[in-house]
Coordinates of C-alpha atoms in Angstrom, one line a residue:
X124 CA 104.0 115.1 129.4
X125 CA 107.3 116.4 131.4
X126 CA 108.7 118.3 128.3
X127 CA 106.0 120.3 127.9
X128 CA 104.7 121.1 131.4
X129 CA 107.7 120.9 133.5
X130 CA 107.7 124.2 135.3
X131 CA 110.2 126.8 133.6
X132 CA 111.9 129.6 135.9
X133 CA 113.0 127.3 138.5
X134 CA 116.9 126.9 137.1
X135 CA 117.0 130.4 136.8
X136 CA 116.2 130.9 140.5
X137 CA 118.5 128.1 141.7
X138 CA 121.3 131.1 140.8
X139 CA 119.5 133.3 143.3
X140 CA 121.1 132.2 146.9
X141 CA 117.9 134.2 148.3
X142 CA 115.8 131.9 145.9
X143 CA 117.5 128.6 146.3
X144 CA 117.2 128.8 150.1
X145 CA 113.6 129.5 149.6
X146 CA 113.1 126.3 147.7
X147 CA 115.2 124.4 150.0
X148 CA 113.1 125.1 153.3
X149 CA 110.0 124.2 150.6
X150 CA 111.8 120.7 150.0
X151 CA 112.8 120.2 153.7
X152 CA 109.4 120.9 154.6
X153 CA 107.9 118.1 152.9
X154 CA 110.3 116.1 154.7
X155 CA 109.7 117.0 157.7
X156 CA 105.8 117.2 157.4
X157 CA 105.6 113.4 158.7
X158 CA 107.7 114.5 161.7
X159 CA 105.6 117.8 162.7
X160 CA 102.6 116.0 162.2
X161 CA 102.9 113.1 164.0
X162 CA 104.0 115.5 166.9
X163 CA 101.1 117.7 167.0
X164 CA 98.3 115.6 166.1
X165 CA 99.3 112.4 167.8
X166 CA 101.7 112.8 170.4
X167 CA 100.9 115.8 171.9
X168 CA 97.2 113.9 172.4
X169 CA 98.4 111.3 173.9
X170 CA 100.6 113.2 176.5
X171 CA 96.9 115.1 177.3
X172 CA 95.1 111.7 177.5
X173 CA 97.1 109.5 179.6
X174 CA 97.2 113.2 181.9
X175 CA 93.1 112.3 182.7
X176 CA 92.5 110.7 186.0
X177 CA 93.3 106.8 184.7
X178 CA 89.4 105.6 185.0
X179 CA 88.5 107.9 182.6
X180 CA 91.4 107.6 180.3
X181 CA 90.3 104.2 180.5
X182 CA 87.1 104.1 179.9
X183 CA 87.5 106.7 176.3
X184 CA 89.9 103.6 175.7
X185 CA 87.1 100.9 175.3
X186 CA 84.8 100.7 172.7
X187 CA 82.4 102.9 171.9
X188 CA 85.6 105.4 172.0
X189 CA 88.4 103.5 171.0
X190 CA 90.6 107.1 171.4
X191 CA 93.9 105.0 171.3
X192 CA 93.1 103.5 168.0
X193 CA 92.2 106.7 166.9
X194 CA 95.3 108.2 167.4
X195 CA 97.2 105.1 165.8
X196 CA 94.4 105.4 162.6
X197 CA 95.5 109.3 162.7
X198 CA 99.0 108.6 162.7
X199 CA 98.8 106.1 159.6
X200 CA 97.3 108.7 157.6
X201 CA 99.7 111.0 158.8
X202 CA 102.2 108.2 157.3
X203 CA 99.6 108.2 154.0
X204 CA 100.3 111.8 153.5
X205 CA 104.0 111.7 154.1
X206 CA 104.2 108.9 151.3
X207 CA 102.9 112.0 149.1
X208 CA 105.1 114.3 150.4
X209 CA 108.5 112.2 149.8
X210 CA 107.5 111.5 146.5
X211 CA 107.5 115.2 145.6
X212 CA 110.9 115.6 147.2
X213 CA 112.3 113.0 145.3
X214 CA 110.9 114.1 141.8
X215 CA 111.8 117.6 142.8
X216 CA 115.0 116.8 144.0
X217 CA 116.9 115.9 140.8
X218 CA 116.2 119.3 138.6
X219 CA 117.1 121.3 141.4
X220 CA 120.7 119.6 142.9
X221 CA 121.4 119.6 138.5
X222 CA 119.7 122.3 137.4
X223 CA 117.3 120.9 135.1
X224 CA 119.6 118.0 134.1
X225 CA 118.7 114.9 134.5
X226 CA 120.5 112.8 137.9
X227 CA 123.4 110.5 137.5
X228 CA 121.9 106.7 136.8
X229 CA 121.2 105.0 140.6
X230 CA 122.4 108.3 142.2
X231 CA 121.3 108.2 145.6
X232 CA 120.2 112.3 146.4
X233 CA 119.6 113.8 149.5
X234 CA 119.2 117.8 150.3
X235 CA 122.7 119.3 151.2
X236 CA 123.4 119.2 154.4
X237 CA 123.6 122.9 155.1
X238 CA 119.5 122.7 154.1
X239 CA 118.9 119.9 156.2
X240 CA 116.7 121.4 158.9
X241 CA 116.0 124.3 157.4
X242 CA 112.5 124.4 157.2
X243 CA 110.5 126.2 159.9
X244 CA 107.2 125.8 161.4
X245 CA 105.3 128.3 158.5
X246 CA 107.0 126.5 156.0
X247 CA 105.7 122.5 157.0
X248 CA 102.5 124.3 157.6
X249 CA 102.3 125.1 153.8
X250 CA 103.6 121.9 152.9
X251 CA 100.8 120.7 154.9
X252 CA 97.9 122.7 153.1
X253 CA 99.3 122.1 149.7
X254 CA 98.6 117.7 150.7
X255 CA 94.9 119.1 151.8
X256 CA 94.6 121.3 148.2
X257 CA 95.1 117.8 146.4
X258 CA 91.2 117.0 147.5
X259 CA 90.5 119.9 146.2
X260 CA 92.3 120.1 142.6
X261 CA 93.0 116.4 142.7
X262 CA 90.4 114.2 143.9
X263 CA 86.8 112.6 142.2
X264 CA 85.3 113.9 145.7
X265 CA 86.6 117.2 145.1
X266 CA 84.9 118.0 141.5
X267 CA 81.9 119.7 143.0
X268 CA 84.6 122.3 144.4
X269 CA 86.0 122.6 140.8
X270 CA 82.8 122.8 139.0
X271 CA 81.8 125.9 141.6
X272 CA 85.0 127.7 141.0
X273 CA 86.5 126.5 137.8
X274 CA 83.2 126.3 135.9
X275 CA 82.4 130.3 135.7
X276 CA 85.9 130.8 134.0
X277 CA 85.1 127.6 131.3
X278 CA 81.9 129.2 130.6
X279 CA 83.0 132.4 130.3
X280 CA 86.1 131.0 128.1
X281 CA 84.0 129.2 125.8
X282 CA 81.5 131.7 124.8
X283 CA 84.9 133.9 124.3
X284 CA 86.0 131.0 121.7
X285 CA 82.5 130.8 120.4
X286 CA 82.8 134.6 120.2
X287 CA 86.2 134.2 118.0
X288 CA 84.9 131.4 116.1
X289 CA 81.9 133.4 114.5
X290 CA 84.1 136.7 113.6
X291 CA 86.9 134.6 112.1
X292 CA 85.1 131.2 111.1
X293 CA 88.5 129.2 111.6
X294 CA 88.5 127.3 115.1
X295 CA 90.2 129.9 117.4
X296 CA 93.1 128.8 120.0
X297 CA 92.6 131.3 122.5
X298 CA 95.9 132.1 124.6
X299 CA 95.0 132.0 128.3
X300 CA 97.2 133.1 131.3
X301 CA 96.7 131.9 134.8
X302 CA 98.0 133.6 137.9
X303 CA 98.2 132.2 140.6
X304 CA 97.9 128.3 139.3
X305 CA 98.6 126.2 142.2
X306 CA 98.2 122.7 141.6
X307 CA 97.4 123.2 137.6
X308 CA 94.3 121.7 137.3
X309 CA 92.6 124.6 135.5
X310 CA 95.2 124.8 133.6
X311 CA 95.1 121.2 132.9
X312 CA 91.5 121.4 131.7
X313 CA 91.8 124.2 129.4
X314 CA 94.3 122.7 127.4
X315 CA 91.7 119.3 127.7
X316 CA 89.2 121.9 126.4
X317 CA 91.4 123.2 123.5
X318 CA 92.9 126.2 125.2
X319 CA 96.7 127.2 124.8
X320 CA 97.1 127.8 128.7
X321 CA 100.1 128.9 130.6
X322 CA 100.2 128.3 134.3
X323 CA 101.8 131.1 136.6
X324 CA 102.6 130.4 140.1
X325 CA 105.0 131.8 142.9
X326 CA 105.1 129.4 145.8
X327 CA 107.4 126.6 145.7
X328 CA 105.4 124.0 148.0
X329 CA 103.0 124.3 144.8
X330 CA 105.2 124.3 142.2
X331 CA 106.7 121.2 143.5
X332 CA 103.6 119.5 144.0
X333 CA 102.0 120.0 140.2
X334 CA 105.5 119.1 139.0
X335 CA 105.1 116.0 139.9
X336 CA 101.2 115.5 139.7
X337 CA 101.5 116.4 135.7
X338 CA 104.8 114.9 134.9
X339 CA 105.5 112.1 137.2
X340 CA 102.8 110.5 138.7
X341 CA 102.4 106.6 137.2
X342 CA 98.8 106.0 137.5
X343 CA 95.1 107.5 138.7
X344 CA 94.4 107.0 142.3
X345 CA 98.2 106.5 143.1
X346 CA 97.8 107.9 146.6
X347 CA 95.3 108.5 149.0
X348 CA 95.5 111.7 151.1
X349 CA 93.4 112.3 154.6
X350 CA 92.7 115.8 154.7
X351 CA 90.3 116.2 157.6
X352 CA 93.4 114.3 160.0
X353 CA 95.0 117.5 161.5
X354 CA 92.3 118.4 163.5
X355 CA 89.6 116.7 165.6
X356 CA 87.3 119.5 166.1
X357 CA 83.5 119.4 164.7
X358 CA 83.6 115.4 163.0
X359 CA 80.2 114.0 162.9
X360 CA 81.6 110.7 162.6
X361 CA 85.3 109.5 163.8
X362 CA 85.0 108.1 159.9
X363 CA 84.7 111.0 158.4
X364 CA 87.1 112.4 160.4
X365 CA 89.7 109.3 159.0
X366 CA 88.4 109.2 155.3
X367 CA 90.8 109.5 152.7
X368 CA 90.7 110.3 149.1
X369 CA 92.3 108.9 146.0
X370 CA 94.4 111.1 143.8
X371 CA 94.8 111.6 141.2
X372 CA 91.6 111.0 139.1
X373 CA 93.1 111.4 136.4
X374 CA 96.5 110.2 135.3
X375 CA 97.1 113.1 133.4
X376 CA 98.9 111.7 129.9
X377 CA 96.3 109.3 129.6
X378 CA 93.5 111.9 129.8
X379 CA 95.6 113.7 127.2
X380 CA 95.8 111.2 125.1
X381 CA 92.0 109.7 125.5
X382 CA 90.4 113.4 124.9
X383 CA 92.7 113.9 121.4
X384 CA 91.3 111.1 119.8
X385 CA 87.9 112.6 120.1
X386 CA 88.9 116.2 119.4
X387 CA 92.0 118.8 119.8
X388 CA 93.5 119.5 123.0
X389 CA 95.1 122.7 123.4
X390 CA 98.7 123.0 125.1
X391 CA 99.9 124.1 128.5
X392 CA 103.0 125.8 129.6
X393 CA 103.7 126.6 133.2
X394 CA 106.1 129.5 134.4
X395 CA 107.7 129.7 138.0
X396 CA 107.5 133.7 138.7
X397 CA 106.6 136.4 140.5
X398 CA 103.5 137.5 138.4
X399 CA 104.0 141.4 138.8
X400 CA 108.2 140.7 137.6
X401 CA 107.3 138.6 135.1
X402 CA 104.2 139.5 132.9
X403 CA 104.7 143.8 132.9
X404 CA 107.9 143.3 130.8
X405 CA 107.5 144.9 127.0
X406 CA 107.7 140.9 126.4
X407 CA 104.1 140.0 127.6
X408 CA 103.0 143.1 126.3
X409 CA 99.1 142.3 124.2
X410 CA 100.5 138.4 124.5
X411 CA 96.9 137.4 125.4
X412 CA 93.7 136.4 124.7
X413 CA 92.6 135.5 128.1
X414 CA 93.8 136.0 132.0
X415 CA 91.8 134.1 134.2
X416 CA 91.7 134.6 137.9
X417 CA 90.3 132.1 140.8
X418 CA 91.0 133.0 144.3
X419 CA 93.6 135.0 142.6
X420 CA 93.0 139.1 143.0
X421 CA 92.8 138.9 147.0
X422 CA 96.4 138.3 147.5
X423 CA 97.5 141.7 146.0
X424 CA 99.3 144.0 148.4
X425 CA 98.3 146.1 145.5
X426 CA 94.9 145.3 143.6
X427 CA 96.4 148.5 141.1
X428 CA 99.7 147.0 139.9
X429 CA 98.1 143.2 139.4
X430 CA 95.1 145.3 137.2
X431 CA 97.5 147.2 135.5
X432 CA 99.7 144.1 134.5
X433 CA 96.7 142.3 133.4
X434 CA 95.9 145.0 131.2
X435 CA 99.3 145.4 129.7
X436 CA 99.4 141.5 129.0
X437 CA 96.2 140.9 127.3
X438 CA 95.6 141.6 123.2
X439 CA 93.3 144.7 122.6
X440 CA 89.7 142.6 123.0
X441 CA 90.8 140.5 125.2
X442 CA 89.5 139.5 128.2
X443 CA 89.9 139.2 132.0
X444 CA 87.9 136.7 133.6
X445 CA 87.7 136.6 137.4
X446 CA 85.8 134.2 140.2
X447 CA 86.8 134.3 143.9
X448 CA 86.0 136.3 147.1
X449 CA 87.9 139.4 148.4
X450 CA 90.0 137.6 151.9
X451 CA 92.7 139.9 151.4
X452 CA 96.0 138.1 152.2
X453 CA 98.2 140.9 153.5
X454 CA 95.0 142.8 155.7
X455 CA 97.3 142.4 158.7
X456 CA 100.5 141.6 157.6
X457 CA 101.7 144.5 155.6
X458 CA 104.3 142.9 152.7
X459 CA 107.7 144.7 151.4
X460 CA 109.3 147.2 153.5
X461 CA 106.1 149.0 154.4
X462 CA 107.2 151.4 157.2
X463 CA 110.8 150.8 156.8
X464 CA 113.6 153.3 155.7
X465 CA 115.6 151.2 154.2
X466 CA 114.5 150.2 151.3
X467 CA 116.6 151.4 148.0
X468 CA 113.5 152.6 146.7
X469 CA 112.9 151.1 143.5
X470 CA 109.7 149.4 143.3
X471 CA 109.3 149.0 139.6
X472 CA 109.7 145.5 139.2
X473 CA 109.6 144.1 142.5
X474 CA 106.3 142.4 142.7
X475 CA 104.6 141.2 146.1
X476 CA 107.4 143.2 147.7
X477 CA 105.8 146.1 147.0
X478 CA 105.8 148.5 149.8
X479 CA 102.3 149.3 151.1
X480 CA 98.7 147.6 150.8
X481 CA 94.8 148.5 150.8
X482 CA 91.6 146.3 150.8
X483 CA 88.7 147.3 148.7
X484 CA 85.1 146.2 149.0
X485 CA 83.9 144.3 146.0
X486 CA 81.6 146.9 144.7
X487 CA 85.1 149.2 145.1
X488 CA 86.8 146.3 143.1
X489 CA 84.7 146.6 140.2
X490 CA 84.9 150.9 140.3
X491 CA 89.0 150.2 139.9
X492 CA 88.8 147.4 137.5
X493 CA 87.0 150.1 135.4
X494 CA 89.2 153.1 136.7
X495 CA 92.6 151.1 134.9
X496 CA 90.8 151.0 131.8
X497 CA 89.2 148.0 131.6
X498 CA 85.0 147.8 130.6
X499 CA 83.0 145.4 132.2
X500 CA 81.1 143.2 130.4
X501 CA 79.2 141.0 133.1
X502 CA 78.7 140.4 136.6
X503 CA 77.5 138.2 139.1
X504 CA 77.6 138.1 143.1
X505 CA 76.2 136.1 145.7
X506 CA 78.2 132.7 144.1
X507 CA 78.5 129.9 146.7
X508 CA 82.2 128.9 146.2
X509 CA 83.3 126.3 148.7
X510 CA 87.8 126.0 149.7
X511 CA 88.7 122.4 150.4
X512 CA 85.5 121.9 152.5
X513 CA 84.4 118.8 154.3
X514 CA 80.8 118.9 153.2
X515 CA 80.5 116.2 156.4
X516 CA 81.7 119.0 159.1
X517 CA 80.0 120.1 162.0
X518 CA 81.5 124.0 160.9
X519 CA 80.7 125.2 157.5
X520 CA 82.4 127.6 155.6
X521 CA 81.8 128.7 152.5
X522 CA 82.3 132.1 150.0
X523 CA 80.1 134.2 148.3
X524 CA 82.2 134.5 145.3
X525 CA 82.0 137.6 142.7
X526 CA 82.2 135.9 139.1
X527 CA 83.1 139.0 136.9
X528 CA 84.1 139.0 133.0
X529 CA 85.8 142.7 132.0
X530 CA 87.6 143.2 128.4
X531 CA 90.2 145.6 127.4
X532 CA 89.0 147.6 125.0
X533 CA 90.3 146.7 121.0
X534 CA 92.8 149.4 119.4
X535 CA 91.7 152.4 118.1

């Protein structure tokens, strides 16, 4: 499973001092994650509770309450999750101190200590969202979250293939693209289902993470992350509020194995990159068959440049397949030198950095996605499409997701 799924582009960004800091603070963040955690969940409670005048603190003590042995339950799944996060580090570890090469034999590693430390708060908080995405992408309790969001691109994907199969009789093994790919589990499915799929993905805390989901990880239900632990607002139950979930289901070279007895399983590929840099090269150019987008198109500065690359990637006929609402990641945070002089002015290739940013409305989405040369070929709105939700809350949010399948038209 490593060979073929270990994430490529890494090495080359360990040249980049910019880059290798970057994935430093991501690896010192998982370290640090038990550290912050414990600190603002647990300890900064227990300052506040021992603060109430003592009869009180002592009566939310005693049972029914039990707040103290709360906060110790709290602070061993904070210890559950931290188990998950050191693993990473140590799997991660080895490729980056030696480039891709494996570790001396009973090498003892450690981050350098000038990276020691280096993580700040924003970067623990991502390493703490990427432990809550593994319910989502990662978990038995989080398939109905996959099936919503994952299952309008499989449909769409399979009547593409059916499509392909009854032009060119042979069994077609449609290239698909994913941008954006997080933990890999679509990605992971679509070579399950016979796709040739190629994961893209930017952010290091993820990167990290599926590395070692898809290549390391011994056995299903290996860990158990809590994701509901960091906050104590709107829990229905204090048990729901401490349930924890095993991951992985699956242990991925066994599912791999199991599925191609029964029929053929596709291949996966995943690429470390900054979409934009990456896929507009005269490379990628009509490389194909398939770009599929989940929770994807909102974080463009840009919505333009990520349609235009898109289109420049796929074949002629092939087709861009989008699910996902419009939360438009940089609405208030303007990315690039937006505003600033200094900037040398070349733009061309420099992705997310992109100076400048707009939001569209959906209905505004679909007029561009047209506008850039692409024809639409279905839509549908209105698509409840739950993110890591605790169905057990007391608050309830939820998306209604556009689902959208456009093509680019077939040469002339």
């Amino acid at each position: 499973m490593a060979e073929d799924t270990q994430w490529s582009g890494i090495r080359d960004a360990i040249e980049d001092p910019e880059e290798r800091r970057v994935i430093f603070c991501a690896l010192d963040s998982y370290i640090q994650y038990a550290k912050v955690a414990h600190f603002n969940t647990t300890h900064l409670r227990r300052q506040s509770f021992y603060a109430l005048p003592q009869a009180h603190w002592q009566m939310l003590a005693a049972p029914p309450f039990n707040y103290l042995d709360t906060l110790d339950k709290v602070d061993e799944a904070i210890d559950a999750n931290a188990e998950l996060a050191r693993v990473i580090v140590k799997t991660g570890l080895p490729s980056i101190l030696h480039q891709g090469v494996a570790a001396p034999p009973n090498q003892e590693l450690a981050i350098p200590p000038q990276w020691k430390g280096c993580a700040k708060y924003p970067d623990v908080d991502k390493a703490r969202s990427t432990i809550r995405q593994f319910y989502r992408d990662w978990s038995a309790a989080g398939a109905a979250e996959r099936a919503a969001c994952y299952g309008p691109i499989m449909r769409a994907l399979a009547a593409e293939k059916a499509s392909k199969s009854q032009q060119g009789g042979d069994n077609p093994l449609l290239k698909v693209l994913v941008p954006g790919a997080g933990l890999g589990r679509l990605v992971f499915d679509l070579s399950l289902n016979g796709f040739e799929a190629e994961g893209n993905e930017i952010s290091y805390h993820q990167l990290l993470a599926s590395s070692y989901i898809l290549n390391y990880c011994e056995r299903a239900g290996q860990h158990t992350v809590y994701p509901w632990i960091h906050t104590f607002s709107n829990h229905q139950t204090r048990a729901n509020h401490l349930r924890g979930y095993a991951v992985p289901d699956i242990h991925c070279p066994t599912e791999l194995a199991r599925v191609a007895e029964q029929q053929t399983v596709g291949s996966m590929s995943m690429v470390a990159a900054d979409f934009l840099c990456l896929y507009s090269d005269d490379e990628h150019a009509d490389t194909f068959d398939a770009v599929a987008t989940v929770f994807f198109l909102d974080t463009a500065p840009n919505l333009i440049r990520y349609l235009e690359t898109m289109l420049h990637c796929l074949k002629p006929g092939g087709v861009l397949i989008n699910h996902g609402p419009l939360l438009w990641h940089f609405e208030n945070n303007a990315p690039g030198n937006f505003g600033n002089d200094e900037g040398d002015g070349d733009n061309d290739t420099s992705g997310i950095a992109d100076p400048g940013s707009f939001e569209l409305s959906d209905d505004e989405v679909m007029a561009l996605v047209s506008k850039v040369g692409f024809e639409v070929v279905s839509r549908e709105t209105g698509i409840e499409a739950p993110y890591i939700r605790d169905a057990q809350s007391m608050l309830q949010t939820v998306y209604n997701a556009s689902s959208w399948v456009a093509r680019k038209p077939s040469a002339k």
